[in-house]
Short mmCIF file of C-alpha atoms and ligand atoms in Angstrom, two decimals:
data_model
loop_
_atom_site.label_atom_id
_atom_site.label_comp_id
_atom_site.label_asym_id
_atom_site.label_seq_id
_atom_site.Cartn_x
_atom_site.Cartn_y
_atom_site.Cartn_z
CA UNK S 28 48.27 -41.60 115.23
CA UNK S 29 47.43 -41.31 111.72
CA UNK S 30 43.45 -40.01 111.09
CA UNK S 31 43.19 -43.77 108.77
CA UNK S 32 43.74 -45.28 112.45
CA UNK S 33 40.90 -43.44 113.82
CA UNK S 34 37.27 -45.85 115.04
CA UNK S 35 35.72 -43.02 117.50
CA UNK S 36 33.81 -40.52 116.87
CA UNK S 37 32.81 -37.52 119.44
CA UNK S 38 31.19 -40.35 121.33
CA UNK S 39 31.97 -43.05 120.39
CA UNK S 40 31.81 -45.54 116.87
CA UNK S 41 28.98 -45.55 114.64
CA UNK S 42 29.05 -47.51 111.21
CA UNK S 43 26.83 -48.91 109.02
CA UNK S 44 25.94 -52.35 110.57
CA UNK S 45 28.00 -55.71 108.77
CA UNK S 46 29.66 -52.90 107.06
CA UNK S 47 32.83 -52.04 109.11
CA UNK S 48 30.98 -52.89 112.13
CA UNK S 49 30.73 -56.86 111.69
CA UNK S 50 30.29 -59.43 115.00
CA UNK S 51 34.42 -59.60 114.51
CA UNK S 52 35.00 -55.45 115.05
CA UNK S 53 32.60 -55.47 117.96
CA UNK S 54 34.21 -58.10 119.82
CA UNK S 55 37.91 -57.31 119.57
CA UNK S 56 37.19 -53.62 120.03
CA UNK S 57 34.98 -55.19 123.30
CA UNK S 58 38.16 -57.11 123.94
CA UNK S 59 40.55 -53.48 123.88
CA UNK S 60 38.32 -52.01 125.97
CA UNK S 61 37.74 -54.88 128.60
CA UNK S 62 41.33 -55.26 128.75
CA UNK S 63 41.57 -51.22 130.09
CA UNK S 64 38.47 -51.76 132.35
CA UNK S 65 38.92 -55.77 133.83
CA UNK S 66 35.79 -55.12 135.86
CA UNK S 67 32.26 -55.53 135.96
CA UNK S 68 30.75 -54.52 132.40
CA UNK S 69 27.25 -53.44 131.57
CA UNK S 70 26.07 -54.25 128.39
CA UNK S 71 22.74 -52.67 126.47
CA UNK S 72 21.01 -52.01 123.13
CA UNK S 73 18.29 -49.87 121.26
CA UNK S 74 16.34 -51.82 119.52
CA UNK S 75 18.13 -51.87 115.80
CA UNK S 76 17.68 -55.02 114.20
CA UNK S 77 21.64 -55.63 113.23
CA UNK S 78 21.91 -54.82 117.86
CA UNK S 79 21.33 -58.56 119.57
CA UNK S 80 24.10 -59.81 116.59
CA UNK S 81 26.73 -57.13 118.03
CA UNK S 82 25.47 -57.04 121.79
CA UNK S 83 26.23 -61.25 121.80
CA UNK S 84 29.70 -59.53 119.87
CA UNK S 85 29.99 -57.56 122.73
CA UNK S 86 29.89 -59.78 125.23
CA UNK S 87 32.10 -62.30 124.02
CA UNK S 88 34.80 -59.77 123.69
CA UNK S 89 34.19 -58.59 127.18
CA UNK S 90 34.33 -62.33 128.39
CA UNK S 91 37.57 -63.20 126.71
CA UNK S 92 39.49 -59.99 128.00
CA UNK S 93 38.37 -61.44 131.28
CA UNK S 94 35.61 -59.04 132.44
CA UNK S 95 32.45 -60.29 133.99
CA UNK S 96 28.92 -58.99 131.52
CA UNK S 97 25.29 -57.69 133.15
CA UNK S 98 23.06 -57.83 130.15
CA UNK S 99 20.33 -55.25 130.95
CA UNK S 100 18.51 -55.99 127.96
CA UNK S 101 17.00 -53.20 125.49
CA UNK S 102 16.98 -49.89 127.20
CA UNK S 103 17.88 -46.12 126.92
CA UNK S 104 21.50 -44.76 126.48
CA UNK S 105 20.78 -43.02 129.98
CA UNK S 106 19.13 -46.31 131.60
CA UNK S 107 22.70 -48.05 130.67
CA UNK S 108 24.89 -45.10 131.96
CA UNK S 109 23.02 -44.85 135.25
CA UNK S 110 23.27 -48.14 135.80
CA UNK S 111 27.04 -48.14 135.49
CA UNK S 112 27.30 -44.91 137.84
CA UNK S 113 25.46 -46.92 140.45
CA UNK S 114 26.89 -50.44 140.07
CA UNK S 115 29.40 -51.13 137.62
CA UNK S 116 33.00 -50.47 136.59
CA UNK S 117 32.18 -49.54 132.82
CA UNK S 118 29.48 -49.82 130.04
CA UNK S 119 29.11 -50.50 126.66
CA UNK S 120 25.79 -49.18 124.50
CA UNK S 121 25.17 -50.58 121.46
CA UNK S 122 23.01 -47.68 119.03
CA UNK S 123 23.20 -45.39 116.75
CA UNK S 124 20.71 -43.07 118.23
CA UNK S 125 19.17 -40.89 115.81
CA UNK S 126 20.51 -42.44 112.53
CA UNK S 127 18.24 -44.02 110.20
CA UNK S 128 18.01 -48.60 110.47
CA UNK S 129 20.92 -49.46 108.90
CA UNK S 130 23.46 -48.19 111.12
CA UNK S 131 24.35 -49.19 114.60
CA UNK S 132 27.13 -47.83 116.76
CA UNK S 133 28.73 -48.53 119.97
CA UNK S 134 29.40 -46.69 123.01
CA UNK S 135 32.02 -47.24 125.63
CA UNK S 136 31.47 -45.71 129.42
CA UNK S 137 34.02 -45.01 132.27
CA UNK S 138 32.70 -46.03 135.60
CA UNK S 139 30.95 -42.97 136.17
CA UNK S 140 28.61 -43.61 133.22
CA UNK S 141 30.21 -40.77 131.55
CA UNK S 142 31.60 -41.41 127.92
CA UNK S 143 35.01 -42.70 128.02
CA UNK S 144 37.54 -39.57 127.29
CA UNK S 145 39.88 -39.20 124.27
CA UNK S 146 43.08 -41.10 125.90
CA UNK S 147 41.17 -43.97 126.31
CA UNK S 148 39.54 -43.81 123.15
CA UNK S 149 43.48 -43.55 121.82
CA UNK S 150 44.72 -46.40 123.78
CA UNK S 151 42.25 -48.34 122.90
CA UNK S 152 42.91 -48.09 119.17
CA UNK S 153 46.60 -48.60 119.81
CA UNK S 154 45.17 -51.60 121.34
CA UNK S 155 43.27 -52.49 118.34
CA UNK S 156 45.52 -51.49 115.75
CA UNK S 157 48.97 -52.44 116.98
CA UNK S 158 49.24 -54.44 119.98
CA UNK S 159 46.67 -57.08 121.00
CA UNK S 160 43.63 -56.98 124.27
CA UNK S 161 44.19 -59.58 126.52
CA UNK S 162 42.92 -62.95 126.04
CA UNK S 163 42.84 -64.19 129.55
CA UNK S 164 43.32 -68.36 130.27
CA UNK S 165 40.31 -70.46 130.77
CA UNK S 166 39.71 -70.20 134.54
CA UNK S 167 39.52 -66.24 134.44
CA UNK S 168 37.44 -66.04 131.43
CA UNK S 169 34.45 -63.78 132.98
CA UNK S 170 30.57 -64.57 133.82
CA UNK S 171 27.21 -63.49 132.47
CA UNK S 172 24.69 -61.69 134.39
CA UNK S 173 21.11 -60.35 133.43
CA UNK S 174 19.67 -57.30 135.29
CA UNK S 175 15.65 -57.04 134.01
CA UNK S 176 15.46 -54.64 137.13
CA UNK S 177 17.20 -51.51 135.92
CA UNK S 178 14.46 -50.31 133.81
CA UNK S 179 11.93 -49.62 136.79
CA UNK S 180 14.54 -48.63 139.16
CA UNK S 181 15.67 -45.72 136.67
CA UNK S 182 12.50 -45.05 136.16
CA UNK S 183 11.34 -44.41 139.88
CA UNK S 184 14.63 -42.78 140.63
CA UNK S 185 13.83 -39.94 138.60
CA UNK S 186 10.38 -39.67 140.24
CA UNK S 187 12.21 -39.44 143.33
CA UNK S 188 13.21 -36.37 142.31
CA UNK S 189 9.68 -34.60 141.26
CA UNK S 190 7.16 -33.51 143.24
CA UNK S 191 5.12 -36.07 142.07
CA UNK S 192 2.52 -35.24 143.38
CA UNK S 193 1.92 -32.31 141.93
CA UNK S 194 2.13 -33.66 138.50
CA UNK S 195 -0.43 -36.40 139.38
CA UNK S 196 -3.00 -33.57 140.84
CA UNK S 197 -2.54 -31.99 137.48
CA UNK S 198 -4.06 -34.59 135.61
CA UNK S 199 -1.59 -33.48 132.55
CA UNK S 200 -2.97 -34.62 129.05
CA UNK S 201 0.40 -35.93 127.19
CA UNK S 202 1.15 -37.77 123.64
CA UNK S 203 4.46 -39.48 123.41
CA UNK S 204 5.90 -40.69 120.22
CA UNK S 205 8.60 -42.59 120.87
CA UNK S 206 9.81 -43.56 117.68
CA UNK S 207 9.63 -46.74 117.67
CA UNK S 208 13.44 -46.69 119.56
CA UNK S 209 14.03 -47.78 123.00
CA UNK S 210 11.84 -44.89 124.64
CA UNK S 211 9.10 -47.28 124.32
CA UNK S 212 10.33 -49.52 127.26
CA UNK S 213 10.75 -46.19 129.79
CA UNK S 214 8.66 -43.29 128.70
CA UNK S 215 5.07 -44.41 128.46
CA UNK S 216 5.53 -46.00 131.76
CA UNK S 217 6.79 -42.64 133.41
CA UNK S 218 3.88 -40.87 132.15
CA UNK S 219 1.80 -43.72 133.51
CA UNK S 220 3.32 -43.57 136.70
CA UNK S 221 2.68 -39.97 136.67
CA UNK S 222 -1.02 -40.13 136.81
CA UNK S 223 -1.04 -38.67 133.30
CA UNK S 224 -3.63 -39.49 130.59
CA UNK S 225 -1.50 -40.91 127.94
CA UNK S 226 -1.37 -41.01 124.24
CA UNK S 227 1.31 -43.05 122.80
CA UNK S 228 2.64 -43.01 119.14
CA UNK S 229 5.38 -45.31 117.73
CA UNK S 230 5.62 -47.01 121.29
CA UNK S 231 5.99 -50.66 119.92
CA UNK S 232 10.05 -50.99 120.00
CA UNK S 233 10.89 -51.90 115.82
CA UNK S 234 14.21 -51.35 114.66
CA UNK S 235 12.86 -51.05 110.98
CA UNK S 236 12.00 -47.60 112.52
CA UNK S 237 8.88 -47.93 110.88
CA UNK S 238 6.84 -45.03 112.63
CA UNK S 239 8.91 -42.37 111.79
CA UNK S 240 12.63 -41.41 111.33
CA UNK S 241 14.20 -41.75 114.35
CA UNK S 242 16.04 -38.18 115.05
CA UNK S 243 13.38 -35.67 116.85
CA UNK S 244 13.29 -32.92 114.23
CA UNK S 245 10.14 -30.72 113.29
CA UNK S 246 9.48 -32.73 110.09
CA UNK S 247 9.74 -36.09 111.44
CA UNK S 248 7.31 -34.94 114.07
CA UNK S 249 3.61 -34.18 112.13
CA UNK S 250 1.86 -36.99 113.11
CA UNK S 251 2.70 -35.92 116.75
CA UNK S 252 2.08 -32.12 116.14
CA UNK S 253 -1.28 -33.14 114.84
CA UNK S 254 -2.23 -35.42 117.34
CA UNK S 255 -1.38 -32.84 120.63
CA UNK S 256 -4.27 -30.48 118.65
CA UNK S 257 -6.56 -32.96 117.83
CA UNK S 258 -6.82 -34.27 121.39
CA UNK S 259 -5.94 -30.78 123.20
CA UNK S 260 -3.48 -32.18 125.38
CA UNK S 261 -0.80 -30.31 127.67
CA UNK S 262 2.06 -31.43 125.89
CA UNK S 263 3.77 -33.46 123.02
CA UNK S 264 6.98 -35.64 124.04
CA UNK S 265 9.47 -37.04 121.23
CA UNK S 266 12.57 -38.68 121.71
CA UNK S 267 15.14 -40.06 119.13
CA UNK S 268 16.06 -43.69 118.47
CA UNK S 269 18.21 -44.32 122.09
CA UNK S 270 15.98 -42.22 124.02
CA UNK S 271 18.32 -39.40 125.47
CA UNK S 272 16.91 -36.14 123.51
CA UNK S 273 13.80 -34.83 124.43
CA UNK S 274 11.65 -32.72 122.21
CA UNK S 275 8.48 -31.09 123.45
CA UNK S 276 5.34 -30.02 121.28
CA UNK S 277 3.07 -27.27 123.13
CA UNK S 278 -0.38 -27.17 123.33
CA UNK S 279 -0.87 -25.52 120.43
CA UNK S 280 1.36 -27.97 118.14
CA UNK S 281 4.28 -25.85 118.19
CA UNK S 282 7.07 -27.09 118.03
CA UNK S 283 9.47 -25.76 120.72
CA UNK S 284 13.13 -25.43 120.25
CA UNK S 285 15.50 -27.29 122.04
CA UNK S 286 17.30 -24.13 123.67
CA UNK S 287 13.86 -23.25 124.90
CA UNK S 288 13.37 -26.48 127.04
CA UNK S 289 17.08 -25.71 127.87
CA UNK S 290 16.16 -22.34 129.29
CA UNK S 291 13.25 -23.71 130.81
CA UNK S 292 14.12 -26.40 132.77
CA UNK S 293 17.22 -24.20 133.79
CA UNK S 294 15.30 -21.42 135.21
CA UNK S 295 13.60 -23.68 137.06
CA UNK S 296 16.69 -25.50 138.91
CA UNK S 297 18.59 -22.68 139.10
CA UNK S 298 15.33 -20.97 140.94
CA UNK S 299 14.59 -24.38 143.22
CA UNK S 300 18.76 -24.54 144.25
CA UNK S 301 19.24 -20.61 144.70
CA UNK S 302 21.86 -20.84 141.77
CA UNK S 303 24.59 -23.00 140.72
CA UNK S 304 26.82 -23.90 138.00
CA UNK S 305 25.05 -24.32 134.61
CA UNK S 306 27.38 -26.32 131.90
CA UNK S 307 26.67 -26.22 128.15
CA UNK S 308 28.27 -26.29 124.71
CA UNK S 309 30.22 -22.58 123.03
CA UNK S 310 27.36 -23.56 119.96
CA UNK S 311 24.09 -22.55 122.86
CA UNK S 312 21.97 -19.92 122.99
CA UNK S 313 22.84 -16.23 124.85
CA UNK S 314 18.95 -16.83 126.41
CA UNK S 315 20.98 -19.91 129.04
CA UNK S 316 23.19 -16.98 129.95
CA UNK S 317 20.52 -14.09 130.77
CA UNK S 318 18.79 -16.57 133.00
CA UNK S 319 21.71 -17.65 134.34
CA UNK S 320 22.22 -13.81 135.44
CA UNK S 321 18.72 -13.59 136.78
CA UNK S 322 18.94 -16.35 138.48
CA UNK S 323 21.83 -16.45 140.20
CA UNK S 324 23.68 -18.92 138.09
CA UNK S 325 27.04 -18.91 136.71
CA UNK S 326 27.92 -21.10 132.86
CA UNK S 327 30.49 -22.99 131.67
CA UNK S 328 30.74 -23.39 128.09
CA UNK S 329 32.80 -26.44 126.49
CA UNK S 330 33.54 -27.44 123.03
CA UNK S 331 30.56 -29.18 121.45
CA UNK S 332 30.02 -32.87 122.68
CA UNK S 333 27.40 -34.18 125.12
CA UNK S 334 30.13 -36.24 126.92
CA UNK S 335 32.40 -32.63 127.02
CA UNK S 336 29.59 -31.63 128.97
CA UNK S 337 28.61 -34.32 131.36
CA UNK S 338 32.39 -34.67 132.65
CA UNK S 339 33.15 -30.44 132.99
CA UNK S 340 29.49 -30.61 134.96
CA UNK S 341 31.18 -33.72 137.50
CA UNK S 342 34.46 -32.06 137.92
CA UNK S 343 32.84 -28.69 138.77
CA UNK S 344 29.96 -30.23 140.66
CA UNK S 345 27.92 -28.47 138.52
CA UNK S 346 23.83 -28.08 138.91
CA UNK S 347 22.28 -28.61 135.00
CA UNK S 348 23.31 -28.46 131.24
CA UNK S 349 23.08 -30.11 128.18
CA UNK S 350 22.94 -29.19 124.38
CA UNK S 351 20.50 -27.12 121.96
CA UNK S 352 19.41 -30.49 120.69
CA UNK S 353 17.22 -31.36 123.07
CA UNK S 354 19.48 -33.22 125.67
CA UNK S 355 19.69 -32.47 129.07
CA UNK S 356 21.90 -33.62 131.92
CA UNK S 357 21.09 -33.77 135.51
CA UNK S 358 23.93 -34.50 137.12
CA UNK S 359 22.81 -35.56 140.25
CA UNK S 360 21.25 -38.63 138.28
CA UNK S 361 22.92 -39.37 135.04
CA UNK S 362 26.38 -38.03 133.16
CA UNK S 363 24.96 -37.81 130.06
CA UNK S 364 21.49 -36.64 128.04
CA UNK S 365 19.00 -38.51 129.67
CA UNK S 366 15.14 -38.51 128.95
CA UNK S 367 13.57 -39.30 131.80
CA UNK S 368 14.53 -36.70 134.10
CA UNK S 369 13.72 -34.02 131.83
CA UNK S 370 10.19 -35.08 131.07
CA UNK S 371 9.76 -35.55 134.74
CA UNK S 372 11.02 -32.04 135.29
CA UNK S 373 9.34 -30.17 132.64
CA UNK S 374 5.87 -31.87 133.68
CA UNK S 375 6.51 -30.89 136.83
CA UNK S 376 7.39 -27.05 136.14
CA UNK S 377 3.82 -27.05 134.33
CA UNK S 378 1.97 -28.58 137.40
CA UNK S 379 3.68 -26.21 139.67
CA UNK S 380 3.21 -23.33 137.09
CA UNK S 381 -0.23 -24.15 136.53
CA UNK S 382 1.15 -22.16 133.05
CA UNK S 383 0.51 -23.36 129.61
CA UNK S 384 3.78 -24.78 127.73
CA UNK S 385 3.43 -22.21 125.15
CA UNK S 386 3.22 -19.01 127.75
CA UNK S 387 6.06 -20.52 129.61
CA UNK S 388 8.04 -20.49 126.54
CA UNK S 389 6.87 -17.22 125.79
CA UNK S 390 8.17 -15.76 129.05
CA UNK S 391 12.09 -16.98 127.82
CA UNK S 392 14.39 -14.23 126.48
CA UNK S 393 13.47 -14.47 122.50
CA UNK S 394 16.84 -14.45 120.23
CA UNK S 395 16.50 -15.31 116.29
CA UNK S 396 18.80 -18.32 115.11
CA UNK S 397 20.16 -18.84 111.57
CA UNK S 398 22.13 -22.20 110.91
CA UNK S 399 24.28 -22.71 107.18
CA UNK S 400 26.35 -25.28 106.12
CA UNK S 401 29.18 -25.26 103.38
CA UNK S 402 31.53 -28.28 102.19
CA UNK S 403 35.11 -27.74 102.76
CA UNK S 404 37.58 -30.36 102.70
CA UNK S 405 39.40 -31.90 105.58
CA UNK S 406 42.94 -30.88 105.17
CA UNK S 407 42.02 -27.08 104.64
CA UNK S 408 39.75 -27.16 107.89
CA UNK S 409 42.73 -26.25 110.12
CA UNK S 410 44.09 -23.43 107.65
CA UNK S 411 40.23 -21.18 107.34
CA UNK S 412 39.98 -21.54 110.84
CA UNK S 413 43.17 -20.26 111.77
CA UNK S 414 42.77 -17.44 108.48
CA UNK S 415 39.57 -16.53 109.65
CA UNK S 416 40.70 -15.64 113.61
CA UNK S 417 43.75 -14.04 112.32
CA UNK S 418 41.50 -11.77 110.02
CA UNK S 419 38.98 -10.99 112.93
CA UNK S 420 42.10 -10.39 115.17
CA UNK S 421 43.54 -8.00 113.17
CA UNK S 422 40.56 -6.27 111.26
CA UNK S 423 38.26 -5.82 113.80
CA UNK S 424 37.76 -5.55 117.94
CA UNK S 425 35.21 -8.10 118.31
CA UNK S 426 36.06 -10.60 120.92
CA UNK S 427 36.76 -14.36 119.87
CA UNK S 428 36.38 -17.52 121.46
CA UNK S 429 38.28 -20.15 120.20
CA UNK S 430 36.92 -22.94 122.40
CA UNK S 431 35.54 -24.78 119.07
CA UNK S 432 35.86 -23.44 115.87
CA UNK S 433 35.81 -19.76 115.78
CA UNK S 434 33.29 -17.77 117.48
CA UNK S 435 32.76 -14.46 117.36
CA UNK S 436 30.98 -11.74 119.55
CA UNK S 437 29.18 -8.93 118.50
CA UNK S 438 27.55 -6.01 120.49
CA UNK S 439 23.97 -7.46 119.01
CA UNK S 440 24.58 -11.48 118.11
CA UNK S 441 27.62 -14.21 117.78
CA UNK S 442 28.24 -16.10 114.60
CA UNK S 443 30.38 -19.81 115.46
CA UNK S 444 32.05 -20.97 112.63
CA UNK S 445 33.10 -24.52 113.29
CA UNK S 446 34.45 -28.13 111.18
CA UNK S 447 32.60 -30.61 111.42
CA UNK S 448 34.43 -33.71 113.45
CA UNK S 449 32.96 -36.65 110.78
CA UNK S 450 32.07 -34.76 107.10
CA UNK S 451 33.90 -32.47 104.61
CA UNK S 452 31.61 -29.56 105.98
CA UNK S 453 32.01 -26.28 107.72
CA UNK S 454 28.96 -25.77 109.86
CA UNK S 455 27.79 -21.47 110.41
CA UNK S 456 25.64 -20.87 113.07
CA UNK S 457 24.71 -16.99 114.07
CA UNK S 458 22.47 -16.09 116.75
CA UNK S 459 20.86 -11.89 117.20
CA UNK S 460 18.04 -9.93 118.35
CA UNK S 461 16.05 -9.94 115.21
CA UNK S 462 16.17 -12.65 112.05
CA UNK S 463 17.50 -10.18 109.48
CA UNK S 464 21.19 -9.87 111.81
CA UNK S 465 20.93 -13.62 112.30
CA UNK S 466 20.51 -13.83 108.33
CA UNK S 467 23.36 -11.46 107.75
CA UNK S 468 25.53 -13.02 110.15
CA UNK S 469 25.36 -16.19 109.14
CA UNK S 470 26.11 -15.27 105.21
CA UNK S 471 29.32 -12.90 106.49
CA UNK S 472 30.62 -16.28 108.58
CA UNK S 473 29.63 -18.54 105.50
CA UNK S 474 31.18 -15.26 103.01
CA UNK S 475 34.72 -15.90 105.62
CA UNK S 476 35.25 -19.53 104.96
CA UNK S 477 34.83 -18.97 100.99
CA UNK S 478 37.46 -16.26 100.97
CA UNK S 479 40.25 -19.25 102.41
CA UNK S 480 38.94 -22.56 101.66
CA UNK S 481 39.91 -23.21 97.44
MG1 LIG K 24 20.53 -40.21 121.14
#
């Protein structure tokens, strides 16, 4: 299939909204992908302004391709996808997660709640492209439901499986800044629920975003930082605009790094389950392996791609995993990055603790990180990667993994050099014991894709 006939991303389509994706996109691609599911189909939306204009899209498709809709309102990514695992034969989420207002996106589940995988994705565009979804007669066109329950029931699922208690006797102190995004209908609720004194910041759903920007990154996150001193609490909570990442601020207003919380939260299943299988993405950090060896655990790395991960952790029947971004997946709940769980789990690790964030974070294996991008144009992606591994092959004995992009092992640090799926960039990523190698390495990987790209 030619790359002009390409809609999906790594998960699925994001656009700018009445741009490419108009009412008329959303429903026939809604109508290619209800004609592979003809099931029940759950439908649900951040809250971006250009999202109740696409979800009615949605549904309509869905409806004419002769699947039956549950509208389950405005809710989290994860809230949609566990809802499907539980009840439904496939899902459809319409956000754009992290991106700024004016984009919206959609993305299509498989009945586990799991991101659909890259045949369907295919035969749905042959669908769209070159063939036509069904349009099914009158008398089978499908039904509208509305499920308002989901919300609580996802909620007090994932206390289920704290020891609530605990947290509640701890009387935590937490700020959440939700953004503005759909974390404002789940988070300050769990916190609630969690006998926690809560703050909340941006927790008035707006999809003019007008709080902050929606992704979770350090600058978007001062008002937050400043707040968790001010007030001394425990811990700061952020998530981005769909409410699957999960970034924590400690009680001193740093802010910690997603492969921290990673590490974190894995030490702690990994201690509670006497091991198991911990699934995350080639790009991670070498501190999810050394626990992993303490604790009796065993990883699986995948190509980069939350939905990569969630589907290699259900076929193994893995324990944890999740991405340096702040997402993590429990599979034994959701098949995807869900935000819930992990603030349930990481308040729970500090009751239990009875540790400060910041000394538990201290107490992780400490590596230095250095991250570089560089353009590079599409068609000569292919050509430095394949230059660059032959170079390493033949020049040198460092070991290469070839998972995604090229990624190569040193005694002392790894440098990934890998294309990115939706711009004209080469991202360079190095990670070693001390910032100076991490520096180093990440200027040789960026000084390798010069040499071949023109
Ligand atoms: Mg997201």
């Amino acid at each position: 299939m030619s790359d002009k006939k390409r809609l999906f991303g790594t998960f699925g389509v994001r656009r700018t909204a009445n741009d490419v994706l108009t009412p008329e996109f959303a429903s026939r691609l809604a109508a290619c992908y209800g004609t592979q599911i003809k099931g029940t189909v759950a439908v649900g939306g951040d809250p971006r302004t250009s999202t109740p204009m696409l979800k009615e899209a949605v549904k309509a498709g869905l409806l004419s391709s002769g699947c039956d809709v549950v509208d389950l309102g405005i809710l989290p990514t994860p809230g949609v996808q566990y809802a499907v695992r539980k009840y439904y034969d496939g899902g459809v989420m319409i956000t754009a997660s992290h991106n700024p207002p004016q984009y919206n996106g959609l993305k299509f589940l498989d009945e586990f709640g799991i991101g659909i995988p890259d045949e369907m994705d295919f035969a749905i565009e042959k669908l769209y492209f070159d063939e036509e979804p069904d349009r099914v007669p009158f008398n089978e066109i499908g039904q509208i439901y509305h499920n308002d329950k989901i919300i609580d029931e996802y909620v007090d699922e994932a206390i289920s499986k704290v020891d609530a208690e605990a947290i509640r006797d701890a009387k935590l102190k937490v700020v959440v800044d939700c953004g503005c995004g759909a974390g404002s209908y789940t988070a300050p609720y769990l916190l609630r629920k969690l006998g926690c004194e809560v703050t909340t910041l941006n927790s008035q759903a707006d999809g003019f975003f007008p709080g902050r920007d929606p992704e979770p990154i350090e600058e978007n996150l001062q008002e937050l930082i400043k707040v968790v001193k001010e007030l001394g609490a425990d811990i700061g909570l952020a998530h981005d605009g769909d409410a699957d990442r999960t970034i924590c601020i400690d009680e001193k207003g740093n802010f910690v790094l997603g492969d921290k919380t990673f590490t974190l939260v894995e030490k702690q299943m990994l201690k509670e389950n006497d091991g198991g299988i911990i699934v995350t993405t080639v790009a991670t950090s070498q501190a999810i392996y050394d626990i992993a060896e303490e604790y009796n655990g065993e990883v699986i790395a995948t190509a980069v791609g939350d939905l990569l991960v969630a589907r290699k952790l259900k076929d193994e029947d893995g324990l944890f995993g999740g991405e340096e971004n702040g997402g993590l997946i429990f599979p034994d709940f959701v098949y995807g990055r869900d935000a819930v769980m992990t603030v349930a789990k990481i308040l729970e690790i500090l009751a239990k603790e009875k540790k400060p964030l910041s000394q538990l974070v201290s107490e992780l294996p400490v590596y230095y990180a250095k991250k570089m991008k560089i353009e590079c144009s599409d068609d000569q992606k292919e050509f430095v990667m394949s230059s660059i591994a032959e170079e390493i092959q033949n020049t040198t004995d460092f070991e290469l993994d070839l998972t995604d992009g090229v990624k190569i092992l040193k005694d002392d640090g790894w440098v990934i050099i890998r294309p990115s799926g939706t711009e004209p960039i080469f991202r360079c990523f190095a990670e070693c014991d001390s910032q100076e190698k991490a520096d180093e390495m990440t200027a040789w990987g960026i000084g390798l894709i010069k040499k071949y790209k023109k």
